[in-house]
Coordinates of C-alpha atoms in Angstrom, one line a residue:
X1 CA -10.9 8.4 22.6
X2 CA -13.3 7.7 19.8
X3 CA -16.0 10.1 19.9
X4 CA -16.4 9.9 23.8
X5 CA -19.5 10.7 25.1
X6 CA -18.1 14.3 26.5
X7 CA -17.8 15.4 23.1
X8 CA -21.8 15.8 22.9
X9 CA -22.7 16.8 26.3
X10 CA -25.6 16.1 26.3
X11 CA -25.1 12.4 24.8
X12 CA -25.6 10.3 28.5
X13 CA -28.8 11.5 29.8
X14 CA -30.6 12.6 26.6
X15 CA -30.0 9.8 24.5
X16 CA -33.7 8.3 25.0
X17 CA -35.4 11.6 25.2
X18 CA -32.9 12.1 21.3
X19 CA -34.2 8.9 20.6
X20 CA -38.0 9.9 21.3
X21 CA -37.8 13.3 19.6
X22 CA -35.7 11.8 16.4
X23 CA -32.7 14.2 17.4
X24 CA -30.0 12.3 15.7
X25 CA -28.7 14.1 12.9
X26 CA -25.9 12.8 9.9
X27 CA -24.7 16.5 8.6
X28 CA -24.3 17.0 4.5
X29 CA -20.4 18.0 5.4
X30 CA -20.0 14.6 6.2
X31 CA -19.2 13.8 2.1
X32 CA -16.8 16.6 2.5
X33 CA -14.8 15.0 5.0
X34 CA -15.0 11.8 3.5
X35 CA -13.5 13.1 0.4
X36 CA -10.7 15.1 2.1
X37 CA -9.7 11.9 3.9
X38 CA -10.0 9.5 0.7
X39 CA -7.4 12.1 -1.4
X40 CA -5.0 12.0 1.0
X41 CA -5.0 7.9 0.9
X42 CA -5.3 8.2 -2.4
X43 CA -2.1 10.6 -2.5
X44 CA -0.3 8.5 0.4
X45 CA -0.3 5.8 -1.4
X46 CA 0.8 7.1 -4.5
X47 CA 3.6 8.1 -3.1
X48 CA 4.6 4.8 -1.3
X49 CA 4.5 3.1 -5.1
X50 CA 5.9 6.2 -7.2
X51 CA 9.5 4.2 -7.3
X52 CA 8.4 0.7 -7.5
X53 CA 7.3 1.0 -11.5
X54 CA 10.1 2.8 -12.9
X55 CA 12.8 1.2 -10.2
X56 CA 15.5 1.0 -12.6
X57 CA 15.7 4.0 -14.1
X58 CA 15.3 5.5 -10.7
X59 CA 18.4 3.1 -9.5
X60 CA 20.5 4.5 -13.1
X61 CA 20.0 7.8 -12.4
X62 CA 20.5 8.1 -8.3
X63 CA 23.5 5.3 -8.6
X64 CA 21.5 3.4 -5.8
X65 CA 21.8 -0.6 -5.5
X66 CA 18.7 -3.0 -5.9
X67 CA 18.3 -2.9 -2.1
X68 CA 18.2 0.7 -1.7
X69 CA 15.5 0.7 -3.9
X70 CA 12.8 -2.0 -2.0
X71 CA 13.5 -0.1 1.1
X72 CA 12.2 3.0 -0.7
X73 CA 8.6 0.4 -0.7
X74 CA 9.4 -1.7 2.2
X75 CA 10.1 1.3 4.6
X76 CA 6.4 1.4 4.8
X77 CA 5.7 -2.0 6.6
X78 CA 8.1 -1.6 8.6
X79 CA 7.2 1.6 9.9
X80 CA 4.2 1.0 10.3
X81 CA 4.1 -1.6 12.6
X82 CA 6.2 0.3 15.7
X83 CA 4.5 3.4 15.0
X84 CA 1.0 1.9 13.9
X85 CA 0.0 2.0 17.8
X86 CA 1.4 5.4 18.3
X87 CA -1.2 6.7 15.7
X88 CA -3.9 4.6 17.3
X89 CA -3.4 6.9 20.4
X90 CA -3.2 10.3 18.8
X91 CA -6.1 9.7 16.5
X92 CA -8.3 8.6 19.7
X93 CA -6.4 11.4 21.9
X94 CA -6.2 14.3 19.6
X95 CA -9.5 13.8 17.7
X96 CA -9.7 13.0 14.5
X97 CA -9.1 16.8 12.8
X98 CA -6.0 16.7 14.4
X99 CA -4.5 13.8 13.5
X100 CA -5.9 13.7 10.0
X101 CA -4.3 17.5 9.5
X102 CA -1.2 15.8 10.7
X103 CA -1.0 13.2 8.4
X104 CA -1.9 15.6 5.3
X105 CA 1.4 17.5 7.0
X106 CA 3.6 14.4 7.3
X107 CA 2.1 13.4 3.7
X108 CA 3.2 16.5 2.0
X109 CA 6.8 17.2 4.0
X110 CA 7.7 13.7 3.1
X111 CA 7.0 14.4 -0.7
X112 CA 9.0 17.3 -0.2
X113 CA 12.3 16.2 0.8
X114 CA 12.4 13.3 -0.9
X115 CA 12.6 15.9 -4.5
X116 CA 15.5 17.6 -2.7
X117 CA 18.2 15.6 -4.9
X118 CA 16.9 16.9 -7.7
X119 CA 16.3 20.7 -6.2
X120 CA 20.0 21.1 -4.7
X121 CA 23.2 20.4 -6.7
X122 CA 25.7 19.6 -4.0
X123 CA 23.5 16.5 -2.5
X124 CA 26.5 13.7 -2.2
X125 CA 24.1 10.6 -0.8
X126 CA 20.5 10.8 -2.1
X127 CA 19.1 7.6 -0.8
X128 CA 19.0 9.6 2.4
X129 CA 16.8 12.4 0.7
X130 CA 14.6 9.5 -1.1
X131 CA 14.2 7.2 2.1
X132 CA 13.8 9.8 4.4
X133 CA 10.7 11.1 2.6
X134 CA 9.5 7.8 2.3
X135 CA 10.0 7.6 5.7
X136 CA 7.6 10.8 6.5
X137 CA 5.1 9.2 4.1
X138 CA 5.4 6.0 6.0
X139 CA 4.3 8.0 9.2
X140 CA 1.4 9.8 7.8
X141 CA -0.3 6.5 6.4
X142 CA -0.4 5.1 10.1
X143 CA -2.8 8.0 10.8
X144 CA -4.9 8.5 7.4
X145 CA -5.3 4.7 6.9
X146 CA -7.1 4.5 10.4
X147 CA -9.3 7.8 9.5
X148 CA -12.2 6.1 7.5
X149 CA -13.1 4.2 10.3
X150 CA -13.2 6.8 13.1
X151 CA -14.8 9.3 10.5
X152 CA -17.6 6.0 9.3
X153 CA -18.1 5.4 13.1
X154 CA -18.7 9.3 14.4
X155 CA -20.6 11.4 11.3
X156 CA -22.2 8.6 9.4
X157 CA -25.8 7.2 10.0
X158 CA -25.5 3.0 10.6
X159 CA -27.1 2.6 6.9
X160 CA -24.3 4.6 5.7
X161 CA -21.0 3.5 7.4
X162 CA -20.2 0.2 4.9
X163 CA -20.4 2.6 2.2
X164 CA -18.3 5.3 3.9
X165 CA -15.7 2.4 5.2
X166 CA -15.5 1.3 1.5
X167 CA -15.1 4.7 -0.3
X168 CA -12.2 5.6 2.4
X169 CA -10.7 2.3 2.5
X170 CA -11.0 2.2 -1.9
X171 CA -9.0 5.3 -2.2
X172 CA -6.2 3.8 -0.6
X173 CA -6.3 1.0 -3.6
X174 CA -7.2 3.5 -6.5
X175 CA -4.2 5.4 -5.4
X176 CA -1.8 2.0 -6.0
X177 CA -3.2 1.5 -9.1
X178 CA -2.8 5.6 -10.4
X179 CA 1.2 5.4 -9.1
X180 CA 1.9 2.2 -11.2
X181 CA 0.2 3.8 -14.3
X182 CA 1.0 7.4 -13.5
X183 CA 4.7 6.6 -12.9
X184 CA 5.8 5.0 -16.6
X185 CA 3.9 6.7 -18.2
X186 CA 6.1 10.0 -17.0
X187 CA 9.1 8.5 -16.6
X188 CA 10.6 7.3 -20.4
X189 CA 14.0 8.6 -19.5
X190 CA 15.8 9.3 -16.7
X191 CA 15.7 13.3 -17.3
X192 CA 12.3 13.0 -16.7
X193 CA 12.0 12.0 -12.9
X194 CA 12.1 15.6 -11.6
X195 CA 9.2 15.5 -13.7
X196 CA 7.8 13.0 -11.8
X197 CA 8.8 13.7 -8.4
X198 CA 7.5 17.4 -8.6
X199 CA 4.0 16.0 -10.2
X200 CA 3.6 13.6 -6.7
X201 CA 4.2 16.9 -4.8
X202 CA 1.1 18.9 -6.2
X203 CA -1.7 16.2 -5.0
X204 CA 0.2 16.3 -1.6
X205 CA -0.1 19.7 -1.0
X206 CA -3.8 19.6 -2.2
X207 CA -4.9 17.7 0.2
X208 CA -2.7 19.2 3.0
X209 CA -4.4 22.5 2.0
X210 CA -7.6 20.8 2.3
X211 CA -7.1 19.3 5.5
X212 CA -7.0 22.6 6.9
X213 CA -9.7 24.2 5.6
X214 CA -12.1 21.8 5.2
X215 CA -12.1 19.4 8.5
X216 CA -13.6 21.8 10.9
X217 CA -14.4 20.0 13.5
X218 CA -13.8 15.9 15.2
X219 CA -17.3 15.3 15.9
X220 CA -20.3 16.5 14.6
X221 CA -22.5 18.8 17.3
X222 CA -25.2 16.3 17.5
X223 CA -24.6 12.2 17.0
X224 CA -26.0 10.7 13.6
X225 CA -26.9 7.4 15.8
X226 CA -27.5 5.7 18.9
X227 CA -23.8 4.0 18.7
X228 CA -22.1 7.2 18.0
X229 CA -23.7 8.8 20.9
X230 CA -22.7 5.8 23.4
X231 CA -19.3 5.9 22.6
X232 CA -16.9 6.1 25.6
X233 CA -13.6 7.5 26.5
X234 CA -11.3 4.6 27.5
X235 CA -7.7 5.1 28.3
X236 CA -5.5 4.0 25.4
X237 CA -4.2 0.3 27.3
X238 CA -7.4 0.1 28.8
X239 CA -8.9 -0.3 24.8
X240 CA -5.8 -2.0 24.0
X241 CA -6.5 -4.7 26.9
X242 CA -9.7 -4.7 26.3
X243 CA -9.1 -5.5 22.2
X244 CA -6.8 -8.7 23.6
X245 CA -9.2 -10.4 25.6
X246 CA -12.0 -10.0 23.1
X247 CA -11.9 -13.1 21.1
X248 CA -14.5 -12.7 18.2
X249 CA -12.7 -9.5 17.5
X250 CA -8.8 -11.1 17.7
X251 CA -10.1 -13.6 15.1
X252 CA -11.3 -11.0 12.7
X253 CA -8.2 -9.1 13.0
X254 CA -5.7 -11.9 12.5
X255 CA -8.1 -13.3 9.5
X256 CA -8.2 -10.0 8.0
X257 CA -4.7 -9.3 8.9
X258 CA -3.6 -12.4 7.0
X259 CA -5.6 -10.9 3.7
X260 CA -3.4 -7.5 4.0
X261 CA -0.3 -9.2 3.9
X262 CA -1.5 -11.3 0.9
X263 CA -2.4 -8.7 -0.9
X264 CA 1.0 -7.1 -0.1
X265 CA 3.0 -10.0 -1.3
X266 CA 0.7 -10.5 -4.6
X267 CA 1.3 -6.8 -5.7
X268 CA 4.9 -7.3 -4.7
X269 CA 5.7 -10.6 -6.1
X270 CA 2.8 -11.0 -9.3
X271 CA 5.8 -10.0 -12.3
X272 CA 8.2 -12.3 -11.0
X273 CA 5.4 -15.2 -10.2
X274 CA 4.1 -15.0 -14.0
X275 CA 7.5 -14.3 -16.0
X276 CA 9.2 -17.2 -15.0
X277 CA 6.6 -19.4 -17.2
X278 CA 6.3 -17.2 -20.3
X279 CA 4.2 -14.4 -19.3
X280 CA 4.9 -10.5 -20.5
X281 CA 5.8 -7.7 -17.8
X282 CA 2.4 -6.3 -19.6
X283 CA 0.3 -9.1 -19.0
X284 CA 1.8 -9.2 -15.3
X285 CA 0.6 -5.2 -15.2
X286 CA -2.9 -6.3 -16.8
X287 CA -3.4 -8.3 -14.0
X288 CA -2.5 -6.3 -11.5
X289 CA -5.0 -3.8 -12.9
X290 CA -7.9 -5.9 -13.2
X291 CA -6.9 -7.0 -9.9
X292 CA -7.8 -3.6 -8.0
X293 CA -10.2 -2.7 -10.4
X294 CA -12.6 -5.6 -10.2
X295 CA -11.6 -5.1 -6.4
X296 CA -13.2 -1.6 -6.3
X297 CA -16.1 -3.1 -7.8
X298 CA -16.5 -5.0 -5.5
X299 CA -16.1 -3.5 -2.4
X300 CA -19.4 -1.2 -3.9
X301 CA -21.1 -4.0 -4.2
X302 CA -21.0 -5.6 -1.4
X303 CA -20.4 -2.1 0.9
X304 CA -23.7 -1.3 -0.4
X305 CA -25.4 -4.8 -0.2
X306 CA -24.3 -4.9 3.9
X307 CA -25.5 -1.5 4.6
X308 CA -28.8 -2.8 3.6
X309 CA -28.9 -5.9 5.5
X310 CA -26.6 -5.8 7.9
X311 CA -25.3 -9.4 7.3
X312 CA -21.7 -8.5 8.0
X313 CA -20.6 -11.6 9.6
X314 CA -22.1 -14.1 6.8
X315 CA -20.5 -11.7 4.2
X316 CA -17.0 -11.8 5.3
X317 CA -17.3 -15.9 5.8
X318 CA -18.6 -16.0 2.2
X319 CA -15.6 -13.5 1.3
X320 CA -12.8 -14.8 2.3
X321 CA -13.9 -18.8 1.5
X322 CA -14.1 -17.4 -1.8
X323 CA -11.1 -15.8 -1.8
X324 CA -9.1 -18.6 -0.5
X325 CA -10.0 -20.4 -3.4
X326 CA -8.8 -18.1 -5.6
X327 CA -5.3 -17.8 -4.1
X328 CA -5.1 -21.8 -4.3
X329 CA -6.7 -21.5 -8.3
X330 CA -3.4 -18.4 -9.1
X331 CA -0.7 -20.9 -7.2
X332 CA -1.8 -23.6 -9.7
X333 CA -2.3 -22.2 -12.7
X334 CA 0.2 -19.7 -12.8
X335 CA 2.7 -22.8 -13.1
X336 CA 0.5 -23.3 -16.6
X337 CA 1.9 -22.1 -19.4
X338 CA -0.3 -20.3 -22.1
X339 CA -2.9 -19.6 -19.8
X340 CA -3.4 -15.7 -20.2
X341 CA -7.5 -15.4 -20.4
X342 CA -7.7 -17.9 -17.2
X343 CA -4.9 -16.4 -15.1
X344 CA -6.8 -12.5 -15.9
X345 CA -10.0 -14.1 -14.6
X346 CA -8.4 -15.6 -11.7
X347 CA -6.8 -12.1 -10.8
X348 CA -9.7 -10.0 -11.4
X349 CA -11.9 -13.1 -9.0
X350 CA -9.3 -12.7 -6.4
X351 CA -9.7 -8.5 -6.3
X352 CA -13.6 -8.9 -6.6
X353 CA -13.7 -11.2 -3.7
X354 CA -10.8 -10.5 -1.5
X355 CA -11.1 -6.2 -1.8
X356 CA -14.6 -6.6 -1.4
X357 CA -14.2 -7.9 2.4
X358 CA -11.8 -5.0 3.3
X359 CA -14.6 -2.3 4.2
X360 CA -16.9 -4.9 5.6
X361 CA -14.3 -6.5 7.6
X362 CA -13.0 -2.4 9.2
X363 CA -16.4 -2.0 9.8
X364 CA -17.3 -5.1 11.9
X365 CA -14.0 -4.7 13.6
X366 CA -15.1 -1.5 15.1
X367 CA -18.9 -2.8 15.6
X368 CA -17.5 -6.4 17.4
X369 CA -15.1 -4.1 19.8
X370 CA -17.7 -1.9 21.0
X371 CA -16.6 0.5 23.8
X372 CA -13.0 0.4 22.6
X373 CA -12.4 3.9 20.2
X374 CA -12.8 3.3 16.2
X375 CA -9.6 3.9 16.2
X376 CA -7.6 1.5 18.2
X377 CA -9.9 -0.9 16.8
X378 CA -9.3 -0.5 12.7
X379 CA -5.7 0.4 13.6
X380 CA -4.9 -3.0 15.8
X381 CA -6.1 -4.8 12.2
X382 CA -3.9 -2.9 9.8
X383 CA -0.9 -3.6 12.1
X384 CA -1.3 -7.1 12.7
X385 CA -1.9 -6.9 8.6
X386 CA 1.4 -5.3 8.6
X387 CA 2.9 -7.7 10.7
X388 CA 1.9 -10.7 8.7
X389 CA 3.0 -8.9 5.7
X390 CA 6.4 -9.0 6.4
X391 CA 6.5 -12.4 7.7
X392 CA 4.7 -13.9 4.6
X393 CA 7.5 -11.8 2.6
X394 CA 9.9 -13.4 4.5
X395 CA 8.8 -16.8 4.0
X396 CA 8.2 -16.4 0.2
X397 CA 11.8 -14.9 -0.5
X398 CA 13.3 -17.9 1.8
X399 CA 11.4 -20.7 -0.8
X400 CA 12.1 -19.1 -3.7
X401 CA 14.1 -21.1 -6.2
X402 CA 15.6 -20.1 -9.3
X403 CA 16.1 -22.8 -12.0
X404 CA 19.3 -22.5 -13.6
X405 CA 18.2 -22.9 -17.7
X406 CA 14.2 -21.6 -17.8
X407 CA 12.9 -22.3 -21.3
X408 CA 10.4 -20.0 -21.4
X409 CA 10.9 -17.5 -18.8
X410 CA 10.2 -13.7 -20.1
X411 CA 12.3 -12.6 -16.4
X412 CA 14.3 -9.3 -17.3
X413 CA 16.9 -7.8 -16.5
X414 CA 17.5 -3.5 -16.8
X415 CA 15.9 -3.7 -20.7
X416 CA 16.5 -6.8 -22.3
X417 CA 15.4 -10.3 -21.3
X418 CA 17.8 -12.5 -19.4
X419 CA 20.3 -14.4 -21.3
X420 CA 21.1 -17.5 -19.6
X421 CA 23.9 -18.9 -21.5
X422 CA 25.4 -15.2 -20.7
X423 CA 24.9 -16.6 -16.9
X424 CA 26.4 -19.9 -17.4
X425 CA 29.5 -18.0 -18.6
X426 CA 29.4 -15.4 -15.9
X427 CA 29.6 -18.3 -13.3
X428 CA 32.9 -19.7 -15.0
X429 CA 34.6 -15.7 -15.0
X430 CA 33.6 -14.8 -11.6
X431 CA 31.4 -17.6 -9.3
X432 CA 29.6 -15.1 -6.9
X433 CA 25.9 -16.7 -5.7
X434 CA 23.9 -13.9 -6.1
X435 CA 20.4 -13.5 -3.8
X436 CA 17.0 -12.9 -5.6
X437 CA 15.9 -9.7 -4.9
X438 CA 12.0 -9.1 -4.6
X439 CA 10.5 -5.8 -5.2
X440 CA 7.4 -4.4 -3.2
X441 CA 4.0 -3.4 -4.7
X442 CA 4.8 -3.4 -8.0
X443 CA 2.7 -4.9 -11.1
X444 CA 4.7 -4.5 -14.0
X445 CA 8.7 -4.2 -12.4
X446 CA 11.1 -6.9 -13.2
X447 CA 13.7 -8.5 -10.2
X448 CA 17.4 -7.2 -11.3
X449 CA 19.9 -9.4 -10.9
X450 CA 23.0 -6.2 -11.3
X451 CA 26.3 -7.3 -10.2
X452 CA 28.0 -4.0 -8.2
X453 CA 30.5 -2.6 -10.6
X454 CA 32.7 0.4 -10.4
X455 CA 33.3 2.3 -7.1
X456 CA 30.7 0.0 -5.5
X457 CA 27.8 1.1 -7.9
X458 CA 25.6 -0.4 -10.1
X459 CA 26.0 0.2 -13.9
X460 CA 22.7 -1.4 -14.6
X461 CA 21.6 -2.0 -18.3
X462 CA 25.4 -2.3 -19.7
X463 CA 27.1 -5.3 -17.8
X464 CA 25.6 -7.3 -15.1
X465 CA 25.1 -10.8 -13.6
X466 CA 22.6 -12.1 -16.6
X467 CA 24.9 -12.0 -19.4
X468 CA 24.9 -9.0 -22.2
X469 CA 22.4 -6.8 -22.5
X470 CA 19.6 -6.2 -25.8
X471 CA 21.2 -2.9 -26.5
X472 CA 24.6 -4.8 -28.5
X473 CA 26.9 -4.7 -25.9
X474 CA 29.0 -8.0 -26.0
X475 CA 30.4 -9.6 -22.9
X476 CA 34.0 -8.6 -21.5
X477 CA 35.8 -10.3 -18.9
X478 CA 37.3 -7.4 -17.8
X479 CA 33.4 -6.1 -16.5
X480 CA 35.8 -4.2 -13.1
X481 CA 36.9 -1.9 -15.7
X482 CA 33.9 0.0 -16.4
X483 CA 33.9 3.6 -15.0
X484 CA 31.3 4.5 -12.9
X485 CA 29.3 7.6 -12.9
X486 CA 27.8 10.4 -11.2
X487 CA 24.3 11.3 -10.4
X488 CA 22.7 14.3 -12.0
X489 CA 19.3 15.8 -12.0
X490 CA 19.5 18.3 -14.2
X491 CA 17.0 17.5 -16.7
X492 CA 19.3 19.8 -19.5

């Protein structure tokens, strides 16, 4: 399982002589499977948010509804909370080389195929191309999300597993952050996503390349500690059971599990929280930076200040008080107008406190489960975080409430902003009741409100349920007229 005591043979009976002689050893290859494992979260979850920042251009150019395009995000959750327990058993059956050489695979074959609409011509549906990739992306981030743990647990020293716990868990945040400034910032028109789908393929194939050649081996020959050479082998429901029953740890996991799906739902839903009272799609994206940045900060901090004292349980208290505050100081004051410096302080609070406890808290998880494997133990946690995660979604989309004249809401619409007198006049034509459509992990994408035109597509930025667009086009009653069009990826 994780790191049984087989793996060093000599790890039952020589412990106290190892202990006696100072025979634990942490090996300098360590860093090097640290960083193979944090580029591959890094690239994993660049790929989950490629779409999410440039999701109506992707939508114009592949003919693909507003649906279509969250799934491209949401396949993620959803997968991996099924196939979240699957990975728990191959990382703690196949060893941790294994499994983390199959998720650089999955990783890199998913970014692969989902570039095949824009590689073969004759490609009549490619939301199937798109998800499916997604999908193969999905399947790999249920293995290398549960890797820093395992790796933390069975080649670092006990000073040294925070720190590693943090700079593997981190990755996984620095690599949201690249995709939401790394994706508009290649994507200005829609020839350019080939661009932008090949560039996501290069880092994938990195690290898969990597993977192979540098993670030679699961375990180090000899333990680095005492708890790394005490680790058993238990049988996958045995852990599982075991996991259940243990109360401290089912506390931590759904406390922490409930701060996954927060953050989830913030990345998803921070644009369309903000613009409704005033504030830019740029501010929104400022925030969402400082948000992960400040996080990252963080998470050093305090990785390094609990390696040092060891005061894990008092630091995740502290942690999440703290950031329980600052989720109750965003839901007020984002209802303020005109409150930009105090809304980027809350945001950048909020990462600083609530990323900080994410390390700490995969760390203590594995330390409070003790003899279940490192990886059932970090894995159980991401999938109840998962879990909650969709039902917090859930919930929020169900109590949302759009007003139906805004004064100040900055909400858009394909290019332009919203115009609501357009609406009103829509609703006399043609009185559909349209849902609201919320986007996934995205800082600085705005909720369309299309109406399907055509041969049941989308023609989004020329007529739509919001009224006439900012590029001149005047309203027509006749909006079933419009022709509809047909995908190309041929950037000439």
């Amino acid at each position: 399982m994780a790191g049984p005591a087989g793996d060093w043979p000599e790890a039952g009976a020589a412990t106290s002589v190892r202990s006696a002689l100072g025979g634990y050893r942490a090996y300098a290859r360590r860093w090097v499977f640290l960083l193979v494992i944090s580029l591959l979260s890094c690239s994993n979850a660049t790929l989950w948010l490629s779409f999410a920042p440039v999701a109506d251009t992707i939508a114009r150019h592949f003919l693909l509804s507003t649906e279509q395009i969250n799934w491209l995000s949401l396949v993620y959750l959803v997968v991996s909370i099924p196939f979240g327990m699957v990975a728990i058993w191959v990382l703690d059956s196949v060893g941790l080389r294994r499994a983390t050489t199959l998720g650089a695979f999955l990783n890199f074959w998913g970014s692969m195929i989902r570039s095949m609409p824009c590689m073969a011509v004759d490609i009549q549906d490619p939301f199937v191309f798109l998800l499916g990739g997604q999908t193969f992306c999905a399947l790999a981030q249920t293995l290398v999300i549960f890797s820093p743990a395992k790796l933390a647990a069975l080649w670092f020293p006990e000073h040294q597993r925070a720190t590693a716990n943090m700079i593997g868990t981190m990755s996984n945040a620095l690599g949201i952050l690249v995709a939401n400034l790394l994706s508009p910032a290649l994507v200005k028109t829609e020839e350019d996503i080939p661009l932008m789908l090949g560039t996501y393929i290069l880092p994938a194939g990195l690290t898969f390349l990597l993977a192979i050649a540098c993670l030679w081996e699961s375990v180090p020959p000899t333990p680095p500690s005492v708890g790394a050479a005490q680790s058993t082998s238990l049988s996958f429901l045995a852990g599982l059971k075991l996991l259940t029953r243990n109360k401290a740890y089912m506390v931590l996991a759904v406390c922490f599990g409930g701060g996954i799906g927060i953050f989830s739902n913030f990345s998803a839903l921070l644009e369309q929280v903000l613009c409704v009272n005033g504030y830019s799609s740029e501010f929104a994206g400022l925030c969402g930076a400082l948000f992960i940045v400040f996080g990252v900060l963080g998470a050093v901090a305090l990785g390094l200040y609990v390696d040092r004292t060891k005061h894990f349980t008092e630091a995740i208290k502290i942690g999440l008080c703290l950031t329980s505050l600052a989720c109750v100081a965003f839901a007020v004051v984002s209802q303020l107008q005109g409150q930009t410096i105090v809304l980027a302080a809350i945001c950048s609070l909020l990462g600083f406190f609530g990323f900080s406890v994410a390390p700490v808290a995969m760390e203590l998880a594995v330390e409070c489960s003790f003899p279940v494997g490192e990886g059932a133990a970090a894995g159980l946690v991401f999938v109840l975080g998962q879990a909650e995660g969709v039902l917090i979604m859930v919930l929020l989309t169900s109590l949302t409430v759009r007003h139906a004249e805004p004064s100040v809401s900055t909400c858009q619409d394909g290019q332009g902003p919203l115009d609501w007198k357009g609406e009103a006049q829509a609703r006399r034509l043609t009185p559909p009741s349209p849902g609201v459509s919320l986007p996934l992990a995205s800082f600085s994408w705005q909720p369309p409100l299309s109406w399907r035109v055509g041969a049941g597509r989308p023609l989004r930025g020329e007529v739509g349920w919001g009224g006439p667009r900012a590029a001149g086009r005047t309203w027509s009653a006749a909006w079933w007229e419009q022709p509809s069009r047909e995908p190309t990826c041929d950037p000439t």
